[in-house]
PDB file of C-alpha atoms in Angstrom:
ATOM      1  CA  GLU A1413       3.234  12.274 -17.343  1.00 76.00           C
ATOM      2  CA  GLN A1414       1.049  10.800 -14.598  1.00 77.00           C
ATOM      3  CA  HIS A1415       4.072   9.766 -12.528  1.00 73.00           C
ATOM      4  CA  ALA A1416       5.729  13.164 -12.981  1.00 75.00           C
ATOM      5  CA  ALA A1417       2.559  14.924 -11.810  1.00 76.00           C
ATOM      6  CA  GLU A1418       2.236  12.588  -8.817  1.00 76.00           C
ATOM      7  CA  MET A1419       5.909  13.008  -7.858  1.00 74.00           C
ATOM      8  CA  ALA A1420       5.465  16.789  -7.829  1.00 73.00           C
ATOM      9  CA  LYS A1421       2.947  16.580  -4.959  1.00 78.00           C
ATOM     10  CA  ASP A1422       4.294  17.212  -1.456  1.00 83.00           C
ATOM     11  CA  SER A1423       1.943  14.561  -0.054  1.00 87.00           C
ATOM     12  CA  THR A1424       3.129  11.753  -2.357  1.00 91.00           C
ATOM     13  CA  ARG A1425       6.226   9.616  -1.882  1.00 91.00           C
ATOM     14  CA  TYR A1426       7.720   6.999  -4.144  1.00 88.00           C
ATOM     15  CA  PHE A1427       9.667   4.245  -2.404  1.00 89.00           C
ATOM     16  CA  VAL A1428      12.028   2.072  -4.408  1.00 86.00           C
ATOM     17  CA  ARG A1429      13.965  -1.096  -3.664  1.00 88.00           C
ATOM     18  CA  ARG A1430      17.195  -1.973  -5.379  1.00 87.00           C
ATOM     19  CA  ASP A1431      18.929  -5.307  -5.063  1.00 82.00           C
ATOM     20  CA  GLY A1432      22.424  -5.422  -6.487  1.00 82.00           C
ATOM     21  CA  GLY A1433      21.813  -2.099  -8.218  1.00 82.00           C
ATOM     22  CA  ALA A1434      18.748  -3.353 -10.096  1.00 81.00           C
ATOM     23  CA  LEU A1435      15.344  -1.818  -9.364  1.00 83.00           C
ATOM     24  CA  THR A1436      13.260  -4.689  -7.984  1.00 84.00           C
ATOM     25  CA  ALA A1437      10.170  -2.893  -6.633  1.00 90.00           C
ATOM     26  CA  PHE A1438       8.520   0.492  -6.232  1.00 91.00           C
ATOM     27  CA  ALA A1439       5.528   1.773  -4.288  1.00 94.00           C
ATOM     28  CA  ILE A1440       3.485   4.978  -4.412  1.00 94.00           C
ATOM     29  CA  PHE A1441       2.028   6.392  -1.189  1.00 96.00           C
ATOM     30  CA  GLN A1442      -0.427   9.308  -1.268  1.00 95.00           C
ATOM     31  CA  HIS A1443      -1.809  11.797   1.296  1.00 96.00           C
ATOM     32  CA  ILE A1444       1.290  11.796   3.530  1.00 96.00           C
ATOM     33  CA  GLY A1445       1.199  14.612   6.081  1.00 93.00           C
ATOM     34  CA  GLU A1446      -2.438  15.501   5.519  1.00 93.00           C
ATOM     35  CA  PRO A1447      -4.593  16.375   8.562  1.00 94.00           C
ATOM     36  CA  ASP A1448      -6.490  13.073   8.769  1.00 95.00           C
ATOM     37  CA  ARG A1449      -3.160  11.195   9.103  1.00 97.00           C
ATOM     38  CA  ARG A1450      -4.385   8.583   6.611  1.00 97.00           C
ATOM     39  CA  VAL A1451      -1.985   7.411   3.921  1.00 97.00           C
ATOM     40  CA  HIS A1452      -3.070   5.476   0.856  1.00 97.00           C
ATOM     41  CA  LEU A1453      -0.899   2.906  -0.896  1.00 97.00           C
ATOM     42  CA  LYS A1454      -1.791   3.662  -4.487  1.00 95.00           C
ATOM     43  CA  ARG A1455       0.392   1.059  -6.147  1.00 92.00           C
ATOM     44  CA  ILE A1456       3.162  -1.407  -5.467  1.00 92.00           C
ATOM     45  CA  VAL A1457       4.987  -3.211  -8.252  1.00 84.00           C
ATOM     46  CA  ALA A1458       7.715  -5.841  -8.053  1.00 86.00           C
ATOM     47  CA  SER A1459       9.791  -6.920 -11.031  1.00 75.00           C
ATOM     48  CA  GLU A1460       9.257 -10.585 -10.082  1.00 76.00           C
ATOM     49  CA  ALA A1461       6.223 -11.632  -8.085  1.00 76.00           C
ATOM     50  CA  GLY A1462       6.749 -14.115  -5.284  1.00 74.00           C
ATOM     51  CA  HIS A1463      10.388 -13.284  -4.534  1.00 72.00           C
ATOM     52  CA  GLY A1464       9.704 -10.989  -1.559  1.00 79.00           C
ATOM     53  CA  ALA A1465      11.032  -7.693  -2.946  1.00 83.00           C
ATOM     54  CA  GLY A1466       7.597  -6.069  -2.733  1.00 86.00           C
ATOM     55  CA  SER A1467       7.028  -7.274   0.829  1.00 90.00           C
ATOM     56  CA  ARG A1468      10.450  -6.080   1.966  1.00 90.00           C
ATOM     57  CA  LEU A1469       9.861  -2.688   0.350  1.00 92.00           C
ATOM     58  CA  LEU A1470       6.425  -2.355   1.922  1.00 94.00           C
ATOM     59  CA  GLN A1471       7.771  -3.289   5.373  1.00 94.00           C
ATOM     60  CA  SER A1472      10.491  -0.628   5.054  1.00 93.00           C
ATOM     61  CA  ALA A1473       7.973   1.963   3.868  1.00 95.00           C
ATOM     62  CA  LEU A1474       5.633   1.206   6.790  1.00 96.00           C
ATOM     63  CA  ASP A1475       8.532   1.480   9.225  1.00 96.00           C
ATOM     64  CA  TRP A1476       9.429   4.888   7.774  1.00 95.00           C
ATOM     65  CA  LEU A1477       5.828   6.138   7.760  1.00 96.00           C
ATOM     66  CA  TYR A1478       5.237   5.133  11.380  1.00 96.00           C
ATOM     67  CA  THR A1479       8.563   6.386  12.731  1.00 95.00           C
ATOM     68  CA  GLU A1480       9.156   9.526  10.660  1.00 95.00           C
ATOM     69  CA  THR A1481       5.633  10.873  10.178  1.00 96.00           C
ATOM     70  CA  GLU A1482       2.428  11.232  12.198  1.00 96.00           C
ATOM     71  CA  THR A1483       0.647   8.656  10.024  1.00 97.00           C
ATOM     72  CA  ASN A1484      -2.068   6.780  11.920  1.00 97.00           C
ATOM     73  CA  ARG A1485      -3.452   4.604   9.128  1.00 98.00           C
ATOM     74  CA  VAL A1486      -2.200   3.124   5.869  1.00 98.00           C
ATOM     75  CA  ASP A1487      -4.838   1.675   3.574  1.00 98.00           C
ATOM     76  CA  LEU A1488      -4.964   0.072   0.169  1.00 97.00           C
ATOM     77  CA  ASP A1489      -7.395  -1.633  -2.130  1.00 97.00           C
ATOM     78  CA  LEU A1490      -6.931  -4.739  -4.227  1.00 96.00           C
ATOM     79  CA  PHE A1491      -9.044  -6.885  -6.493  1.00 95.00           C
ATOM     80  CA  VAL A1492     -11.043  -9.503  -4.581  1.00 96.00           C
ATOM     81  CA  GLU A1493      -9.544 -12.358  -6.579  1.00 94.00           C
ATOM     82  CA  ASN A1494      -5.912 -11.324  -5.895  1.00 93.00           C
ATOM     83  CA  GLU A1495      -5.289 -13.893  -3.158  1.00 95.00           C
ATOM     84  CA  ARG A1496      -1.479 -13.739  -3.414  1.00 93.00           C
ATOM     85  CA  ALA A1497      -1.452 -10.003  -2.668  1.00 93.00           C
ATOM     86  CA  ARG A1498      -4.028 -10.379   0.090  1.00 95.00           C
ATOM     87  CA  ARG A1499      -1.903 -13.002   1.881  1.00 95.00           C
ATOM     88  CA  ALA A1500       1.220 -10.836   1.504  1.00 93.00           C
ATOM     89  CA  TYR A1501      -0.548  -7.804   3.003  1.00 95.00           C
ATOM     90  CA  GLU A1502      -1.985  -9.877   5.857  1.00 96.00           C
ATOM     91  CA  LYS A1503       1.515 -11.176   6.703  1.00 94.00           C
ATOM     92  CA  LEU A1504       2.564  -7.537   7.184  1.00 95.00           C
ATOM     93  CA  GLY A1505      -0.387  -6.849   9.503  1.00 96.00           C
ATOM     94  CA  PHE A1506      -3.030  -5.437   7.152  1.00 97.00           C
ATOM     95  CA  ILE A1507      -6.646  -6.335   7.956  1.00 97.00           C
ATOM     96  CA  VAL A1508      -9.516  -6.632   5.483  1.00 98.00           C
ATOM     97  CA  GLU A1509     -12.108  -4.006   6.355  1.00 98.00           C
ATOM     98  CA  GLY A1510     -14.637  -4.595   3.642  1.00 97.00           C
ATOM     99  CA  ARG A1511     -15.570  -5.077   0.024  1.00 98.00           C
ATOM    100  CA  LEU A1512     -15.932  -2.225  -2.450  1.00 97.00           C
ATOM    101  CA  ARG A1513     -18.500  -3.278  -5.039  1.00 97.00           C
ATOM    102  CA  ASP A1514     -17.995  -2.339  -8.721  1.00 97.00           C
ATOM    103  CA  TYR A1515     -15.016  -0.279  -7.598  1.00 96.00           C
ATOM    104  CA  HIS A1516     -12.637  -0.352 -10.543  1.00 93.00           C
ATOM    105  CA  ARG A1517     -13.131  -0.547 -14.295  1.00 93.00           C
ATOM    106  CA  SER A1518     -10.765  -3.056 -15.894  1.00 89.00           C
ATOM    107  CA  VAL A1519      -9.042  -2.565 -19.230  1.00 90.00           C
ATOM    108  CA  ASP A1520     -11.707  -4.819 -20.761  1.00 94.00           C
ATOM    109  CA  GLY A1521     -14.404  -2.404 -19.493  1.00 94.00           C
ATOM    110  CA  ARG A1522     -15.975  -4.568 -16.803  1.00 94.00           C
ATOM    111  CA  LEU A1523     -16.434  -3.330 -13.251  1.00 97.00           C
ATOM    112  CA  ARG A1524     -14.640  -5.323 -10.579  1.00 97.00           C
ATOM    113  CA  ASP A1525     -14.984  -5.565  -6.815  1.00 97.00           C
ATOM    114  CA  ALA A1526     -12.078  -4.722  -4.538  1.00 97.00           C
ATOM    115  CA  LEU A1527     -11.207  -5.264  -0.901  1.00 98.00           C
ATOM    116  CA  ILE A1528     -10.106  -2.420   1.336  1.00 98.00           C
ATOM    117  CA  MET A1529      -7.355  -3.266   3.814  1.00 98.00           C
ATOM    118  CA  SER A1530      -5.541  -1.200   6.409  1.00 98.00           C
ATOM    119  CA  ILE A1531      -2.929  -1.254   9.118  1.00 98.00           C
ATOM    120  CA  LEU A1532      -3.167   1.228  11.983  1.00 98.00           C
ATOM    121  CA  ARG A1533      -0.259   2.720  13.916  1.00 97.00           C
ATOM    122  CA  LYS A1534      -1.300   0.721  17.010  1.00 96.00           C
ATOM    123  CA  ASP A1535      -1.305  -2.519  14.965  1.00 95.00           C
ATOM    124  CA  TRP A1536       2.149  -1.743  13.572  1.00 96.00           C
ATOM    125  CA  ALA A1537       3.464  -0.833  17.056  1.00 95.00           C
ATOM    126  CA  LYS A1538       2.123  -4.072  18.535  1.00 93.00           C
ATOM    127  CA  ARG A1539       3.936  -6.088  15.839  1.00 89.00           C
ATOM    128  CA  HIS A1540       7.145  -4.187  16.702  1.00 85.00           C
ATOM    129  CA  ARG A1541       6.563  -4.388  20.470  1.00 79.00           C
ATOM    130  CA  LEU A1542       6.613  -0.616  20.912  1.00 65.00           C
TER     131      LEU A1542
END
């Protein structure tokens, strides 16, 4: 139900990656086309971590956002202890902007800190020599 409601929004896009017909990753981007030109990566999931499907999907999504829309900023948040994800995002050009204290309640009920990261259009363009 939550995915159906999110998919119905004009400002949300789901990106999927298929390899050999099998779904290997998906990502949810929110706030596309809104006046502040800030897009939020809500979630990215890969069927097998560490095989690059998520990174390839995210790179393709960023390319689309920065060439087909007026997006200026893409941001995301991740748990502080998720070093693998942090390194993957940094390889794509995301920069840590700060720490969000007690930001998310885990399934076990405890509050956890998160990092906020972003990549700006100018950062993306520099990486693509535009």
